[in-house]
Amino acid sequence: ISQPQVIMALGLNGCAAVCWLLALSQLDLSYAAPLLSLNYLLVPIGAFLLFREKVSRQRILAILVICSGVLICLFSSSTSS
């Protein structure tokens, strides 16, 4: 655990947990839960920028489909309640 990357990862994980709890205290679970799917967008972006990993066109298309579904869920739940 003495490596800086491990310490940074643990700290970021703790920040993410606090942010999730804050979101749950302010939003309905049915509205907040689809936001977790944004990890499918953020992780490949981080992998590309930080580690120079290749992201295929097929994966980019899949990410766009997931993000479209999240947006549909978010907007449909906000207008139907």
Coordinates of N, CA, C and O in Angstrom, one line a residue:
I1 N 0.8 -1.2 0.0 CA 0.0 0.0 0.0 C 0.9 1.2 0.0 O 0.4 2.3 0.0
S2 N 2.1 1.1 -0.1 CA 3.0 2.3 -0.1 C 3.2 3.0 -1.4 O 3.8 4.0 -1.5
Q3 N 2.6 2.4 -2.5 CA 2.7 3.0 -3.8 C 1.8 4.1 -3.9 O 0.6 4.0 -3.5
P4 N 2.2 5.2 -4.5 CA 1.3 6.4 -4.6 C 0.1 6.2 -5.4 O -1.0 6.7 -5.1
Q5 N 0.1 5.3 -6.4 CA -1.0 5.0 -7.2 C -2.1 4.3 -6.4 O -3.3 4.6 -6.6
V6 N -1.7 3.4 -5.5 CA -2.7 2.7 -4.7 C -3.3 3.7 -3.7 O -4.5 3.6 -3.5
I7 N -2.5 4.5 -3.1 CA -3.1 5.5 -2.2 C -4.0 6.4 -2.9 O -5.1 6.8 -2.4
M8 N -3.7 6.9 -4.1 CA -4.5 7.7 -4.9 C -5.8 7.0 -5.2 O -6.9 7.6 -5.1
A9 N -5.7 5.8 -5.6 CA -6.9 5.0 -6.0 C -7.9 4.8 -4.8 O -9.1 5.0 -4.9
L10 N -7.3 4.6 -3.6 CA -8.1 4.4 -2.4 C -8.8 5.8 -2.0 O -10.0 5.8 -1.7
G11 N -8.1 6.9 -2.2 CA -8.6 8.2 -1.9 C -9.7 8.5 -2.9 O -10.8 9.0 -2.5
L12 N -9.6 8.2 -4.2 CA -10.6 8.5 -5.2 C -11.8 7.6 -4.9 O -13.0 8.1 -5.1
N13 N -11.6 6.4 -4.5 CA -12.7 5.5 -4.2 C -13.5 6.0 -3.0 O -14.7 6.0 -3.0
G14 N -12.8 6.5 -2.0 CA -13.5 7.1 -0.9 C -14.3 8.4 -1.3 O -15.5 8.6 -0.9
C15 N -13.7 9.2 -2.2 CA -14.5 10.4 -2.7 C -15.7 10.0 -3.5 O -16.7 10.6 -3.4
A16 N -15.6 8.9 -4.3 CA -16.7 8.5 -5.1 C -17.8 8.0 -4.1 O -19.0 8.2 -4.4
A17 N -17.4 7.3 -3.1 CA -18.5 6.8 -2.1 C -19.2 7.9 -1.5 O -20.4 7.9 -1.3
V18 N -18.5 9.0 -1.1 CA -19.1 10.1 -0.5 C -20.0 10.8 -1.5 O -21.1 11.2 -1.1
C19 N -19.6 11.0 -2.7 CA -20.4 11.6 -3.7 C -21.7 10.8 -4.0 O -22.7 11.4 -4.1
W20 N -21.6 9.5 -4.0 CA -22.7 8.6 -4.2 C -23.7 8.8 -3.0 O -24.9 8.9 -3.3
L21 N -23.2 8.8 -1.8 CA -24.1 9.0 -0.7 C -24.8 10.4 -0.7 O -25.9 10.6 -0.4
L22 N -24.0 11.4 -1.1 CA -24.6 12.8 -1.2 C -25.7 12.8 -2.3 O -26.8 13.4 -2.2
A23 N -25.4 12.1 -3.4 CA -26.4 12.0 -4.5 C -27.7 11.3 -4.0 O -28.8 11.8 -4.3
L24 N -27.5 10.2 -3.3 CA -28.7 9.5 -2.8 C -29.5 10.3 -1.8 O -30.7 10.1 -1.6
S25 N -28.8 11.2 -1.0 CA -29.5 12.0 -0.1 C -30.3 13.1 -0.7 O -31.3 13.6 -0.1
Q26 N -30.0 13.4 -2.0 CA -30.7 14.5 -2.7 C -31.6 14.0 -3.8 O -32.5 14.7 -4.2
L27 N -31.4 12.8 -4.3 CA -32.1 12.3 -5.5 C -32.9 11.0 -5.1 O -32.5 10.3 -4.2
D28 N -33.9 10.7 -5.9 CA -34.5 9.4 -5.8 C -33.6 8.4 -6.4 O -32.8 8.7 -7.3
L29 N -33.6 7.2 -5.8 CA -32.8 6.1 -6.3 C -33.0 5.8 -7.7 O -32.1 5.5 -8.5
S30 N -34.3 5.9 -8.2 CA -34.6 5.6 -9.6 C -34.0 6.6 -10.5 O -33.8 6.3 -11.7
Y31 N -33.7 7.8 -10.0 CA -33.0 8.8 -10.8 C -31.5 8.7 -10.7 O -30.8 8.9 -11.7
A32 N -31.0 8.4 -9.5 CA -29.5 8.4 -9.3 C -28.9 7.1 -9.8 O -27.7 7.2 -10.3
A33 N -29.5 6.0 -9.8 CA -28.9 4.7 -10.2 C -28.4 4.7 -11.6 O -27.3 4.2 -11.9
P34 N -29.2 5.2 -12.6 CA -28.7 5.2 -14.0 C -27.4 6.0 -14.1 O -26.6 5.8 -15.0
L35 N -27.1 6.9 -13.2 CA -25.9 7.7 -13.3 C -24.6 6.8 -13.1 O -23.5 7.2 -13.6
L36 N -24.8 5.7 -12.4 CA -23.7 4.8 -12.3 C -23.2 4.3 -13.6 O -22.0 3.9 -13.8
S37 N -24.1 4.2 -14.6 CA -23.7 3.8 -15.9 C -22.7 4.7 -16.6 O -22.1 4.3 -17.6
L38 N -22.6 5.9 -16.1 CA -21.6 6.8 -16.7 C -20.1 6.3 -16.5 O -19.2 6.7 -17.2
N39 N -20.0 5.3 -15.6 CA -18.6 4.7 -15.5 C -18.2 4.0 -16.8 O -17.0 4.0 -17.1
Y40 N -19.2 3.5 -17.6 CA -18.9 2.9 -18.9 C -18.3 4.0 -19.8 O -17.6 3.6 -20.8
L41 N -18.6 5.2 -19.6 CA -18.0 6.3 -20.4 C -16.7 6.8 -19.8 O -15.7 7.0 -20.5
L42 N -16.7 7.0 -18.5 CA -15.5 7.6 -17.9 C -14.3 6.7 -17.8 O -13.2 7.2 -18.0
V43 N -14.5 5.4 -17.6 CA -13.4 4.5 -17.5 C -12.6 4.4 -18.9 O -11.4 4.5 -18.9
P44 N -13.2 4.2 -20.0 CA -12.5 4.2 -21.3 C -11.8 5.5 -21.6 O -10.7 5.5 -22.1
I45 N -12.4 6.6 -21.2 CA -11.8 7.9 -21.4 C -10.5 8.0 -20.6 O -9.5 8.5 -21.0
G46 N -10.7 7.6 -19.3 CA -9.5 7.7 -18.4 C -8.4 6.7 -18.9 O -7.2 7.0 -18.9
A47 N -8.8 5.5 -19.4 CA -7.8 4.6 -19.9 C -7.1 5.1 -21.1 O -5.9 4.9 -21.2
F48 N -7.8 5.8 -21.9 CA -7.2 6.4 -23.1 C -6.3 7.5 -22.8 O -5.1 7.6 -23.2
L49 N -6.7 8.4 -21.9 CA -5.9 9.6 -21.6 C -4.7 9.3 -20.7 O -3.6 9.8 -20.8
L50 N -5.0 8.4 -19.7 CA -3.9 8.1 -18.7 C -2.9 7.0 -19.1 O -1.7 7.1 -18.9
F51 N -3.5 6.0 -19.8 CA -2.7 4.8 -20.1 C -2.5 4.6 -21.6 O -1.9 3.6 -22.0
R52 N -3.0 5.5 -22.4 CA -2.9 5.4 -23.9 C -3.4 4.1 -24.4 O -2.8 3.6 -25.4
E53 N -4.4 3.6 -23.8 CA -5.1 2.4 -24.3 C -5.9 2.7 -25.6 O -6.4 3.8 -25.7
K54 N -5.9 1.7 -26.5 CA -6.7 1.9 -27.7 C -8.2 1.6 -27.4 O -8.5 0.7 -26.6
V55 N -9.1 2.4 -27.9 CA -10.5 2.2 -27.7 C -11.1 2.0 -29.1 O -11.0 3.0 -30.0
S56 N -11.6 0.9 -29.4 CA -12.1 0.5 -30.7 C -13.3 1.3 -31.1 O -14.1 1.8 -30.2
R57 N -13.6 1.3 -32.4 CA -14.9 2.0 -32.8 C -16.1 1.3 -32.3 O -17.1 1.9 -31.9
Q58 N -16.0 -0.1 -32.2 CA -17.1 -0.9 -31.7 C -17.4 -0.5 -30.2 O -18.5 -0.4 -29.8
R59 N -16.3 -0.3 -29.4 CA -16.5 0.0 -28.0 C -17.1 1.4 -27.9 O -17.9 1.7 -27.1
I60 N -16.6 2.3 -28.7 CA -17.1 3.7 -28.7 C -18.6 3.7 -29.0 O -19.4 4.4 -28.4
L61 N -19.0 2.9 -30.0 CA -20.4 2.8 -30.4 C -21.2 2.2 -29.2 O -22.3 2.7 -28.9
A62 N -20.7 1.2 -28.6 CA -21.4 0.6 -27.4 C -21.5 1.6 -26.3 O -22.6 1.7 -25.6
I63 N -20.5 2.4 -26.0 CA -20.6 3.4 -25.0 C -21.6 4.4 -25.3 O -22.4 4.9 -24.5
L64 N -21.7 4.8 -26.6 CA -22.8 5.8 -27.0 C -24.2 5.2 -26.8 O -25.1 6.0 -26.4
V65 N -24.3 3.9 -27.1 CA -25.6 3.3 -26.9 C -26.0 3.3 -25.4 O -27.1 3.6 -25.0
I66 N -25.0 3.0 -24.6 CA -25.3 3.0 -23.1 C -25.6 4.4 -22.6 O -26.6 4.6 -21.9
C67 N -24.9 5.4 -23.1 CA -25.1 6.8 -22.7 C -26.5 7.2 -23.1 O -27.2 7.9 -22.4
S68 N -26.9 6.8 -24.3 CA -28.2 7.1 -24.8 C -29.3 6.5 -24.0 O -30.3 7.2 -23.6
G69 N -29.1 5.3 -23.6 CA -30.1 4.6 -22.7 C -30.2 5.3 -21.3 O -31.2 5.5 -20.8
V70 N -29.0 5.8 -20.8 CA -29.0 6.5 -19.5 C -29.8 7.8 -19.7 O -30.6 8.2 -18.8
L71 N -29.6 8.5 -20.8 CA -30.3 9.8 -21.0 C -31.8 9.5 -21.1 O -32.6 10.3 -20.6
I72 N -32.2 8.5 -21.8 CA -33.6 8.2 -21.9 C -34.2 7.9 -20.6 O -35.3 8.4 -20.2
C73 N -33.5 7.1 -19.7 CA -34.0 6.8 -18.4 C -34.1 8.1 -17.5 O -35.1 8.3 -16.9
L74 N -33.1 8.9 -17.6 CA -33.1 10.1 -16.8 C -34.3 11.1 -17.2 O -34.9 11.6 -16.4
F75 N -34.4 11.3 -18.5 CA -35.4 12.2 -19.0 C -36.8 11.6 -18.8 O -37.8 12.3 -18.6
S76 N -37.0 10.3 -19.0 CA -38.3 9.7 -18.9 C -38.8 9.7 -17.4 O -39.9 9.9 -17.1
S77 N -37.8 9.5 -16.5 CA -38.2 9.5 -15.1 C -38.5 10.9 -14.5 O -39.3 11.1 -13.7
S78 N -37.9 11.9 -15.1 CA -38.2 13.3 -14.7 C -39.5 13.8 -15.2 O -40.1 14.7 -14.6
T79 N -39.9 13.3 -16.4 CA -41.2 13.9 -16.9 C -42.4 13.1 -16.5 O -43.5 13.6 -16.6
S80 N -42.2 11.8 -16.1 CA -43.4 11.0 -15.8 C -43.8 11.0 -14.4 O -44.9 10.5 -14.0
S81 N -43.1 11.7 -13.5 CA -43.4 11.7 -12.1 C -44.2 12.9 -11.7 O -44.5 13.8 -12.3

